[in-house]
XYZ file of C-alpha atoms in Angstrom:
730
model
C 27.765 37.817 -102.967
C 26.333 36.767 -99.699
C 24.099 39.060 -97.971
C 26.352 40.550 -94.910
C 26.020 39.750 -91.675
C 23.116 41.860 -89.612
C 24.829 43.715 -86.251
C 24.638 41.962 -82.892
C 23.860 44.659 -80.926
C 20.101 45.565 -80.723
C 19.544 42.267 -82.332
C 16.727 40.223 -79.896
C 19.189 37.303 -79.425
C 18.834 34.339 -77.093
C 21.270 33.938 -73.842
C 23.996 32.308 -75.156
C 24.462 30.773 -71.506
C 20.461 30.055 -71.843
C 21.282 26.364 -72.869
C 23.312 26.065 -69.821
C 21.398 26.696 -67.461
C 17.879 25.442 -68.594
C 20.205 22.130 -68.675
C 21.911 22.536 -65.432
C 25.561 22.453 -66.352
C 26.426 25.853 -65.214
C 28.681 25.855 -62.352
C 27.424 27.995 -59.165
C 29.543 28.675 -56.274
C 28.497 25.501 -54.407
C 28.596 23.056 -56.877
C 32.052 22.874 -58.210
C 33.684 19.525 -57.708
C 36.747 20.228 -55.762
C 38.413 17.255 -54.706
C 38.524 15.937 -50.714
C 35.943 18.452 -49.966
C 34.842 18.875 -46.267
C 31.697 20.622 -45.162
C 31.307 23.653 -42.856
C 28.097 24.255 -41.203
C 28.251 27.829 -38.858
C 26.810 28.038 -35.237
C 24.705 31.033 -34.851
C 24.072 33.436 -32.272
C 20.583 32.811 -29.965
C 21.191 35.899 -28.118
C 20.689 39.476 -29.973
C 23.419 41.440 -27.782
C 26.169 40.199 -25.382
C 28.815 38.378 -24.278
C 29.616 34.549 -24.973
C 30.742 33.046 -21.853
C 31.721 29.430 -22.515
C 31.029 26.947 -25.331
C 31.122 23.272 -24.999
C 31.921 21.384 -27.908
C 32.729 17.735 -26.833
C 29.267 16.492 -27.944
C 29.781 17.495 -31.440
C 33.378 16.374 -31.229
C 32.040 13.324 -30.849
C 30.194 12.767 -33.743
C 32.137 10.263 -36.048
C 32.691 12.368 -39.321
C 33.618 15.475 -37.282
C 36.939 17.441 -38.128
C 36.910 20.535 -35.713
C 34.756 22.754 -34.167
C 36.210 26.650 -34.189
C 35.386 29.837 -32.348
C 36.952 32.513 -30.859
C 38.674 30.100 -27.931
C 40.532 28.492 -31.027
C 40.680 30.480 -34.164
C 43.675 32.482 -35.966
C 43.667 36.104 -35.009
C 43.771 37.626 -38.538
C 44.893 41.063 -39.669
C 41.444 43.038 -40.555
C 43.656 45.330 -41.811
C 42.107 48.072 -43.748
C 41.104 48.073 -47.656
C 41.179 51.204 -49.257
C 39.063 49.716 -51.969
C 36.344 48.733 -50.350
C 33.221 49.630 -50.549
C 31.690 48.602 -46.726
C 30.154 51.459 -44.720
C 32.325 53.758 -42.155
C 32.648 51.920 -39.196
C 34.924 48.399 -37.890
C 33.487 45.048 -39.807
C 32.067 42.254 -38.305
C 35.299 40.349 -37.346
C 34.567 36.503 -37.400
C 35.714 34.667 -34.553
C 37.720 36.959 -32.966
C 36.715 38.003 -29.946
C 33.820 36.765 -27.023
C 31.035 39.929 -28.196
C 28.187 39.254 -29.836
C 26.580 42.441 -31.569
C 23.266 40.835 -32.874
C 20.837 37.702 -32.896
C 22.451 35.108 -35.442
C 25.836 36.503 -35.901
C 28.413 33.421 -36.574
C 29.761 32.310 -33.438
C 30.816 29.446 -34.535
C 31.620 26.745 -37.436
C 31.463 23.027 -37.567
C 33.701 21.233 -39.836
C 32.688 17.591 -40.874
C 32.736 15.079 -43.466
C 29.666 15.638 -44.573
C 27.060 17.871 -44.792
C 24.477 16.116 -42.725
C 27.607 15.356 -39.853
C 28.261 19.359 -39.311
C 24.728 19.963 -39.611
C 23.749 17.674 -36.418
C 27.095 18.249 -34.435
C 26.779 22.194 -35.147
C 22.777 21.827 -33.081
C 25.339 20.005 -30.728
C 26.972 22.861 -29.576
C 26.278 24.836 -26.442
C 26.963 28.529 -26.253
C 26.710 30.147 -22.583
C 26.051 33.568 -22.956
C 26.016 36.377 -20.742
C 22.912 38.221 -23.117
C 21.678 41.993 -22.727
C 18.546 42.818 -24.300
C 18.790 44.112 -27.704
C 17.830 47.449 -29.549
C 16.089 46.384 -32.693
C 13.093 48.838 -33.016
C 13.649 51.664 -34.834
C 10.590 53.572 -33.259
C 12.330 53.538 -29.594
C 15.918 53.921 -30.858
C 18.019 57.525 -30.599
C 19.055 58.498 -33.961
C 23.029 60.106 -35.253
C 23.393 63.200 -36.483
C 22.182 64.470 -40.058
C 23.565 64.157 -43.100
C 22.063 67.531 -44.328
C 20.905 69.201 -47.574
C 19.450 72.415 -48.094
C 18.605 75.058 -50.926
C 16.569 77.941 -50.116
C 14.852 78.311 -47.157
C 12.262 75.077 -47.400
C 11.147 75.614 -44.036
C 10.087 79.490 -44.539
C 8.350 79.170 -48.172
C 6.688 75.389 -46.995
C 4.807 77.845 -43.529
C 3.941 80.338 -46.517
C 2.636 77.981 -49.240
C -1.492 78.347 -50.129
C -1.117 74.125 -49.461
C 0.783 72.225 -47.606
C 0.859 67.927 -47.196
C 2.775 66.885 -44.458
C 2.744 63.177 -44.503
C 4.723 60.234 -42.963
C 5.740 56.778 -45.060
C 6.421 53.795 -44.092
C 9.269 51.372 -45.609
C 9.910 47.666 -43.838
C 13.360 46.030 -43.907
C 13.319 43.456 -47.217
C 15.370 40.955 -47.847
C 16.800 39.447 -51.683
C 15.808 36.290 -51.265
C 17.910 35.358 -54.576
C 17.378 31.944 -55.845
C 20.846 30.949 -55.139
C 22.076 31.050 -51.250
C 25.419 32.646 -50.750
C 27.995 30.015 -50.880
C 31.812 29.444 -51.328
C 34.211 26.539 -51.268
C 37.890 27.677 -49.484
C 40.978 25.665 -50.787
C 45.154 26.725 -49.600
C 47.398 25.735 -51.507
C 50.517 26.898 -49.102
C 49.749 30.416 -48.619
C 47.561 31.174 -52.048
C 44.223 30.889 -50.694
C 41.570 30.095 -54.221
C 37.666 30.833 -53.171
C 34.778 29.430 -55.239
C 32.216 32.151 -54.138
C 28.940 33.795 -54.739
C 30.183 37.226 -55.570
C 28.712 40.252 -57.671
C 32.610 41.803 -57.895
C 35.490 39.252 -57.803
C 38.208 41.816 -57.554
C 36.456 43.346 -54.535
C 36.276 39.992 -52.897
C 39.720 39.007 -53.306
C 40.594 42.609 -51.931
C 38.677 42.113 -49.095
C 39.649 38.406 -48.143
C 43.322 39.296 -48.365
C 42.684 42.517 -46.520
C 41.221 40.059 -43.443
C 43.520 37.474 -43.743
C 46.970 39.835 -44.000
C 48.128 38.096 -47.643
C 49.148 39.887 -51.131
C 45.337 40.602 -52.857
C 47.358 38.325 -55.655
C 47.753 35.182 -53.344
C 43.711 35.466 -53.283
C 41.674 33.910 -56.417
C 37.700 34.599 -56.521
C 35.981 32.044 -59.548
C 32.601 32.968 -59.915
C 31.561 31.725 -63.446
C 27.448 31.903 -62.534
C 25.595 33.780 -59.728
C 21.801 32.887 -59.361
C 20.529 36.020 -58.305
C 22.012 38.592 -56.299
C 20.327 41.961 -56.112
C 23.160 43.182 -54.188
C 23.500 41.425 -51.241
C 26.824 39.687 -52.880
C 28.874 42.998 -53.785
C 30.498 42.108 -50.093
C 32.563 39.650 -48.667
C 30.408 38.611 -46.226
C 31.484 36.770 -42.465
C 30.375 33.457 -44.035
C 33.480 34.011 -46.473
C 36.359 34.541 -44.286
C 34.902 31.833 -42.129
C 34.872 29.331 -45.198
C 38.648 30.442 -45.165
C 39.406 29.761 -42.003
C 37.909 26.208 -41.684
C 40.152 25.081 -45.006
C 43.233 26.508 -43.391
C 42.568 24.881 -39.951
C 41.802 22.081 -41.582
C 44.209 21.755 -44.093
C 40.949 20.650 -46.542
C 39.000 22.496 -48.745
C 35.561 23.023 -46.837
C 32.228 24.019 -48.384
C 30.200 26.185 -46.930
C 26.721 26.909 -47.990
C 23.773 29.374 -46.094
C 20.733 28.205 -45.084
C 17.729 29.982 -46.135
C 17.033 31.077 -42.657
C 20.962 32.259 -42.596
C 20.518 34.560 -45.086
C 18.233 36.698 -43.372
C 21.038 37.891 -41.160
C 24.723 36.615 -42.542
C 24.425 38.659 -44.962
C 22.492 42.545 -45.621
C 19.154 43.698 -46.570
C 17.138 46.724 -47.689
C 16.822 48.635 -44.126
C 13.671 49.729 -42.919
C 12.867 53.655 -43.128
C 10.652 56.215 -42.232
C 10.727 59.003 -44.782
C 8.512 62.569 -43.518
C 7.771 64.444 -46.649
C 5.802 67.963 -46.287
C 5.234 69.557 -49.540
C 4.243 73.101 -50.379
C 2.823 74.618 -53.722
C 0.507 77.027 -54.745
C -3.155 76.466 -55.957
C -1.441 75.906 -59.529
C 0.420 72.695 -58.308
C 4.043 74.679 -58.466
C 5.630 73.289 -55.844
C 7.891 75.974 -53.894
C 8.936 73.517 -50.850
C 9.905 70.249 -50.043
C 11.051 69.305 -46.702
C 12.497 65.996 -46.325
C 13.118 64.022 -43.139
C 14.482 60.699 -43.122
C 15.573 57.627 -40.896
C 16.524 54.462 -41.677
C 17.959 51.773 -39.700
C 21.566 50.384 -39.253
C 23.920 48.523 -37.517
C 26.061 50.024 -34.151
C 29.394 48.476 -35.341
C 28.855 50.048 -39.348
C 26.943 53.126 -40.629
C 25.491 52.040 -43.804
C 24.108 54.631 -46.177
C 22.525 54.818 -49.628
C 21.826 57.887 -51.945
C 18.456 58.403 -50.791
C 18.185 61.598 -50.699
C 19.689 62.631 -55.110
C 16.158 61.612 -56.018
C 14.531 64.753 -53.398
C 17.025 66.937 -54.352
C 16.669 66.788 -58.470
C 13.629 64.836 -59.706
C 11.082 68.324 -59.182
C 12.363 71.548 -60.280
C 11.503 72.941 -56.609
C 13.869 76.220 -55.079
C 13.413 75.038 -51.880
C 14.544 72.048 -50.554
C 16.002 70.571 -47.035
C 16.768 67.359 -46.148
C 18.124 65.388 -43.124
C 18.844 61.867 -43.203
C 19.756 60.615 -40.030
C 20.641 56.371 -39.805
C 19.463 55.133 -36.317
C 22.360 52.427 -35.092
C 20.571 48.823 -34.130
C 21.697 45.378 -32.591
C 21.523 44.562 -36.081
C 23.699 42.931 -38.468
C 24.876 45.541 -41.258
C 22.190 46.609 -44.180
C 23.203 46.600 -47.594
C 22.422 47.456 -51.557
C 19.380 46.232 -52.873
C 17.814 46.953 -56.077
C 17.347 50.371 -56.722
C 19.281 50.958 -53.358
C 18.464 54.554 -51.957
C 16.500 55.701 -55.407
C 13.847 52.881 -54.947
C 12.712 53.692 -51.090
C 12.632 57.817 -51.950
C 10.411 57.372 -54.790
C 7.615 55.414 -52.605
C 7.685 58.387 -50.429
C 7.882 61.350 -53.082
C 5.728 59.860 -55.948
C 3.725 58.852 -53.010
C 3.457 62.274 -51.803
C 3.074 64.171 -55.270
C -0.113 61.548 -55.895
C -1.187 63.116 -52.148
C -0.694 66.337 -53.219
C -2.123 65.865 -57.349
C -5.465 64.711 -55.241
C -5.522 67.779 -53.010
C -5.465 70.286 -56.140
C -7.303 68.079 -57.979
C -4.711 67.800 -60.997
C -3.521 65.237 -62.862
C -0.854 63.307 -61.852
C 1.499 63.712 -64.950
C -0.047 66.480 -65.344
C 1.681 67.918 -61.930
C 4.928 66.615 -62.434
C 4.664 68.328 -65.596
C 4.371 71.453 -63.966
C 7.543 70.364 -62.082
C 9.817 69.352 -64.488
C 13.674 71.003 -64.517
C 15.543 71.797 -67.666
C 18.523 71.401 -65.811
C 19.740 69.536 -62.612
C 18.625 71.841 -59.385
C 20.711 70.266 -56.967
C 24.072 71.459 -58.739
C 23.001 73.643 -61.597
C 24.188 70.602 -64.696
C 22.744 69.945 -67.765
C 20.934 66.411 -67.952
C 22.920 64.663 -70.533
C 19.523 63.346 -71.939
C 16.170 63.469 -69.876
C 13.086 61.957 -71.523
C 10.597 62.249 -69.042
C 8.293 64.119 -70.329
C 8.519 61.560 -73.249
C 7.944 58.577 -70.747
C 4.607 60.391 -69.589
C 3.281 60.782 -73.149
C 3.866 57.518 -74.206
C 3.122 55.314 -71.116
C 0.158 57.541 -70.972
C -1.108 56.887 -74.543
C -0.242 53.479 -74.264
C -1.585 52.764 -70.968
C -4.940 54.564 -71.724
C -4.640 57.079 -68.937
C -6.620 59.481 -70.801
C -10.043 56.370 -70.067
C -9.268 57.128 -66.406
C -12.082 58.268 -64.097
C -9.905 60.685 -61.683
C -12.509 59.810 -58.886
C -11.233 57.603 -56.117
C -13.228 54.705 -55.779
C -15.307 55.205 -59.341
C -14.640 52.436 -61.332
C -15.800 48.650 -60.213
C -15.688 45.181 -61.942
C -18.178 43.173 -59.788
C -17.104 43.126 -56.362
C -13.443 44.558 -57.281
C -13.018 48.167 -57.166
C -10.687 49.239 -59.825
C -7.936 51.707 -59.689
C -5.088 52.992 -61.784
C -1.626 54.678 -60.616
C 1.605 55.876 -61.753
C 4.646 57.192 -60.766
C 8.384 58.119 -61.932
C 11.500 56.462 -61.327
C 15.421 57.732 -61.704
C 18.835 56.328 -61.432
C 21.701 57.611 -61.075
C 24.666 56.698 -63.736
C 27.287 55.133 -61.969
C 30.869 55.409 -63.821
C 33.648 53.208 -62.371
C 37.422 52.255 -64.539
C 36.660 49.036 -66.784
C 39.373 46.938 -68.383
C 38.898 44.040 -70.963
C 41.475 41.559 -72.269
C 40.527 40.866 -76.614
C 42.539 38.255 -77.785
C 42.201 36.662 -81.678
C 42.995 33.425 -82.482
C 44.181 32.381 -86.003
C 41.070 30.266 -86.385
C 39.001 33.775 -86.717
C 37.772 33.264 -83.441
C 38.027 35.854 -80.612
C 38.103 35.932 -76.603
C 37.059 38.244 -74.609
C 37.468 38.017 -70.698
C 36.593 40.926 -67.440
C 36.202 40.267 -63.762
C 33.217 41.014 -63.567
C 30.010 39.421 -62.617
C 26.968 38.241 -64.220
C 23.747 37.446 -61.553
C 20.697 37.434 -64.254
C 20.819 40.091 -66.811
C 22.891 38.024 -69.544
C 26.337 39.460 -69.357
C 27.989 37.219 -71.064
C 25.011 37.599 -73.982
C 24.965 41.594 -74.364
C 28.871 42.102 -74.086
C 29.307 39.245 -76.801
C 27.294 41.538 -78.986
C 29.481 44.789 -78.444
C 32.508 42.776 -79.139
C 30.582 40.826 -82.395
C 30.011 43.959 -83.930
C 33.263 45.824 -83.246
C 35.884 42.887 -84.395
C 33.489 42.789 -87.246
C 32.537 38.632 -86.489
C 28.951 36.728 -85.977
C 28.098 35.765 -82.746
C 29.046 32.331 -83.070
C 33.048 33.564 -83.224
C 32.722 35.399 -79.781
C 33.090 33.938 -76.343
C 33.123 36.240 -73.484
C 34.522 35.245 -69.971
C 33.618 36.492 -66.785
C 34.078 35.600 -63.219
C 37.428 35.045 -62.254
C 39.732 37.750 -60.762
C 42.657 36.426 -62.240
C 40.725 38.857 -65.613
C 41.177 42.101 -65.812
C 39.840 44.244 -63.253
C 35.844 45.116 -63.213
C 33.555 46.998 -60.869
C 30.994 46.127 -58.969
C 28.324 44.016 -61.238
C 25.643 45.787 -59.359
C 23.753 49.874 -59.587
C 23.372 49.350 -63.569
C 27.162 50.140 -64.348
C 28.380 46.868 -65.574
C 26.777 47.255 -69.498
C 28.248 50.323 -69.459
C 31.398 49.980 -67.935
C 32.898 46.589 -68.814
C 31.293 47.078 -72.544
C 32.666 50.649 -73.190
C 36.362 48.815 -72.620
C 35.170 45.844 -74.505
C 34.520 48.184 -76.800
C 37.637 49.891 -76.661
C 40.096 46.544 -76.903
C 37.819 45.683 -80.046
C 38.120 48.433 -81.890
C 41.924 48.638 -80.977
C 42.387 45.349 -82.295
C 40.544 45.252 -85.515
C 42.327 48.673 -86.378
C 45.733 46.478 -85.505
C 44.876 43.985 -87.908
C 43.654 46.403 -90.887
C 47.049 47.788 -89.931
C 48.603 44.480 -90.423
C 46.627 44.202 -93.777
C 47.063 47.236 -95.173
C 51.298 46.945 -94.383
C 51.735 42.976 -95.793
C 52.475 43.417 -99.125
C 50.917 39.677 -99.834
C 47.789 40.752 -98.920
C 45.110 42.476 -101.390
C 44.816 45.416 -98.833
C 48.406 46.731 -99.203
C 48.457 50.257 -99.186
C 44.663 50.910 -98.938
C 43.644 53.689 -96.685
C 43.026 52.150 -93.276
C 40.276 54.582 -92.913
C 38.582 52.058 -95.896
C 38.615 49.158 -94.471
C 36.064 47.778 -92.656
C 35.080 44.303 -91.282
C 32.132 41.945 -91.786
C 31.315 38.537 -90.936
C 35.103 38.467 -90.205
C 36.337 39.923 -93.167
C 38.274 42.532 -93.851
C 37.576 44.579 -97.366
C 37.840 47.915 -98.798
C 34.619 49.749 -98.373
C 32.617 49.944 -101.065
C 34.686 46.666 -102.611
C 33.466 43.975 -100.735
C 36.350 41.516 -103.835
C 39.080 43.090 -102.446
C 39.820 41.941 -99.169
C 40.676 38.459 -97.119
C 39.354 37.100 -93.514
C 41.359 37.518 -89.916
C 41.970 33.796 -90.621
C 44.181 34.100 -94.112
C 45.730 37.239 -92.796
C 46.942 35.727 -89.254
C 48.210 32.582 -90.833
C 49.836 33.977 -93.487
C 52.241 36.412 -90.818
C 52.410 33.028 -88.705
C 50.316 34.844 -85.650
C 49.114 32.863 -83.507
C 47.038 35.577 -82.017
C 46.281 39.109 -81.321
C 45.996 40.217 -78.091
C 44.857 43.546 -76.695
C 44.286 45.138 -72.897
C 41.083 47.713 -73.564
C 39.714 50.032 -71.039
C 37.592 52.802 -70.162
C 38.374 55.262 -67.742
C 35.360 57.957 -66.905
C 36.646 61.670 -66.877
C 34.690 63.889 -64.842
C 30.899 64.849 -65.235
C 30.195 68.086 -67.148
C 26.690 66.498 -67.112
C 23.964 65.335 -64.471
C 23.419 61.467 -66.071
C 20.453 59.085 -64.602
C 18.454 56.563 -66.151
C 14.622 57.559 -65.770
C 11.333 55.069 -65.887
C 7.730 56.342 -65.539
C 5.486 52.826 -64.524
C 1.843 52.444 -64.973
C -0.180 50.285 -62.643
C -4.603 49.025 -62.826
C -5.087 47.263 -59.662
C -8.242 45.239 -58.554
C -9.251 45.595 -54.782
C -12.081 43.306 -53.067
C -14.723 45.384 -51.330
C -14.954 42.798 -48.900
C -12.098 41.464 -47.954
C -9.177 44.133 -48.989
C -7.635 41.454 -51.078
C -4.946 43.759 -53.570
C -4.187 42.102 -57.656
C -2.185 44.214 -60.055
C -4.556 43.452 -63.133
C -1.472 44.986 -65.197
C 2.091 47.084 -66.140
C 3.725 49.167 -68.205
C 6.996 50.863 -67.923
C 8.280 53.348 -70.224
C 11.965 53.998 -69.776
C 14.265 56.186 -70.317
C 17.872 54.199 -70.597
C 20.218 54.874 -73.104
C 21.024 52.781 -75.831
C 19.040 49.286 -75.607
C 22.008 47.003 -76.367
C 20.068 43.507 -76.541
C 16.151 44.337 -76.747
C 15.630 40.988 -75.044
C 17.218 40.878 -72.553
C 16.195 44.296 -71.403
C 12.386 43.139 -71.043
C 13.622 40.498 -69.244
C 15.589 43.177 -66.783
C 12.080 45.190 -66.776
C 9.319 42.473 -66.554
C 11.600 40.789 -63.376
C 11.756 44.636 -61.832
C 7.988 45.345 -62.038
C 7.691 41.853 -60.338
C 10.185 42.518 -57.621
C 8.238 46.024 -57.254
C 5.071 44.216 -56.852
C 7.070 42.180 -54.226
C 7.807 45.365 -52.364
C 4.036 46.860 -52.530
C 1.848 44.308 -51.823
C 4.265 41.441 -50.244
C 7.605 41.907 -48.895
C 9.014 42.466 -45.043
C 10.830 41.316 -42.375
C 9.089 40.925 -38.881
C 11.912 40.732 -36.021
C 10.629 39.973 -32.723
C 12.182 43.139 -30.455
C 12.925 40.657 -27.885
C 15.796 38.939 -28.925
C 16.268 40.665 -32.271
C 15.468 37.130 -33.853
C 14.204 37.726 -37.193
C 10.207 35.768 -37.219
C 9.755 35.089 -41.279
C 13.488 33.956 -42.009
C 11.908 31.478 -44.695
C 10.222 31.643 -48.078
C 6.851 30.084 -46.272
C 6.716 33.345 -44.487
C 8.979 36.250 -46.105
C 6.135 36.534 -48.512
C 7.573 36.695 -52.763
C 5.300 37.115 -55.910
C 4.799 33.821 -58.030
C 3.657 32.953 -60.937
C -0.171 33.600 -60.084
C 0.964 36.942 -58.826
C 1.881 38.131 -61.823
C -0.182 40.074 -64.613
C 0.211 41.689 -67.650
C 3.495 43.102 -67.992
C 4.674 45.649 -70.624
C 8.009 47.617 -71.086
C 8.783 50.027 -73.640
C 12.245 51.707 -74.322
C 12.892 54.824 -76.008
C 14.003 54.843 -79.327
C 17.198 57.269 -80.288
C 18.300 57.531 -76.870
C 21.709 56.959 -76.380
C 23.962 58.593 -74.096
C 27.258 59.417 -75.264
C 28.275 61.645 -72.493
C 27.784 58.555 -69.891
C 30.151 56.606 -71.997
C 31.282 56.116 -75.518
C 28.451 52.951 -75.966
C 25.739 55.156 -75.027
C 24.229 53.525 -72.501
C 22.778 54.757 -69.346
C 21.835 51.436 -67.185
C 18.708 49.291 -66.968
C 18.880 47.068 -64.330
C 17.871 49.283 -61.450
C 15.834 51.785 -62.888
C 12.611 49.052 -63.863
C 12.017 48.858 -60.018
C 12.245 52.356 -59.172
C 8.565 53.703 -58.972
C 6.638 50.413 -59.678
C 5.786 50.400 -55.515
C 4.389 53.894 -55.519
C 2.507 53.357 -58.965
C 0.700 50.766 -57.238
C 0.055 52.321 -54.074
C -1.201 55.490 -56.325
C -3.411 53.017 -57.882
C -4.618 51.294 -54.723
C -5.714 55.445 -53.143
C -8.284 55.385 -56.887
C -9.535 51.718 -56.715
C -10.556 52.345 -52.493
C -10.014 56.597 -51.743
C -8.312 55.029 -48.357
C -4.319 56.006 -48.438
C -1.872 53.300 -47.393
C 1.085 55.141 -46.165
C 2.825 51.840 -45.075
C 4.483 49.077 -46.915
C 3.336 46.319 -47.639
C 0.057 46.989 -48.490
C -1.846 44.677 -46.774
C -5.623 43.981 -46.465
C -5.590 44.515 -43.085
C -4.750 48.049 -43.997
C -7.935 48.174 -46.381
C -10.202 47.101 -44.321
């Protein structure tokens, strides 16, 4: 008897699409070969606020190969009707070429369409735009803030004033940009009143509905195709202005139009993590029991949309403080609208809160881990709900053991390696479990292969592979018999590919569909008089390796192929779904990050020497992919801590370092010994039917404060502004 096939879920499998990617056969948004395509290049505003008083397109139109120049002077009027399912922030989204107003530096003011990219680029440089310009407000420090979003329990101000130990500190976090490898790109083609967009998107269905609302056409008239996304980190969840620009250009020229943002244009053509000022006041007793937390936050947003994110949650429930007050204000500026970026809100909060807890631990002379343990809640203090799972204590224990925390001399600036000061630090992280409806179509063909489809996306975590693993086990097939497809709005709807919800939500829909189909096949077999399984109890029939048989009696059975072909069935097909119910639990993923740094005592240079992340992230479907996610999140955290920040010239709102030569991101030489540990047995069936809590965000959250705390331990100098530079340490 042949051995039973190994389960796919939990196996460290390589990506099923890996060969396509490394051989260049994976087709990204700008790479689709669309017959007759022409090229578009956006002309950006060179002022930060004002009105357009004139546009001279004569030199551009005189260039051979230029088809059209479109601006507010000749663009069609679009509907821009509301989309109730949009994730856009409150306000009025930027309406492309609909008026003469300039709201920020780099705003699209015209687009040139030409037969070649080079011609379009040259012609765009010849378009002359005149402005009635005003000085923009782009500095959060000098601009007025809006009304606060408040949260309070107890009397935090009174408790802080009476606390035996008080800490009052302010942390500054800069604007940061996503800088994914693939630039944002769209190919637009109209076929009558039907629009097809080959687009870089993390949410095909969301982009479909947004664009339909912009053009005032039914959603079914818009199709989004996006099989591969070369990194997104949150930048591709909403439909940015370049998508409408490409669609306008295609409709006005009657040709398919390709529009690819340049690297420079990514800094104002899409969103970014907003800058924050985060003041924290902590009050505690001498034993380290935190009695008061007061948090005052300010974050930048645009004047036309009020972007907010879940930056308050961590400060409400990470620690068991009885008295908490928060004021969260946005500061409207003459900038483009921010967006979600990996670990949105939670990464920002973690830097402030976990740095502050480290400062309090130093003030009290208590080990940073012990301080956190003394303030660990038994239930969610923000709402009184029980935790579905919360294994931070185990994360601390496992991480401290594996990292060698006990060998740490707690005194700052006490350990050296030649000219290098050595320090270690740690920080907690958490991310809420986002739950959204999802569907997946499952088809089993008569040849014994299965096709599973959902309109989700894959910006890098390995969705093709992990969803196929779930499907393979649920159908009782091997991985080579299962194909998972995504990235098309005509497929069953799925939530945004962000917020660590794809594996949990789409995976639960896949599980439901495959379970239903497997049961359908079993029912067909036990009711078929010609089947070896005729009359068997359906609850006793299992499927392994594509063969249905009675449990404990493998000889009594048949394959899917035999069953379907004998019944003249070309296929079986079902629609799986997952619709989460109201939460009865507080559901979060958790992390603890440990970091060791070396700081040059004379030059102030900081190098990360090693890092360990320990994660309570529910059931791990694909360990190899999960490890890759964790290391990628740690790399991003290194960038946030030591390198990344956007520089704005406040005279006109121009972004000074809008390229990868001056906006620094980690490279191979910056990446040290990275390690990830996932707690075993952590499935969370309260969160979703497959026990997944989400991983892609939480692996990033907490990395920057762990490094900052390690820098303090190495040098004795506390840096409260990111990134931590040599100048700040000298």
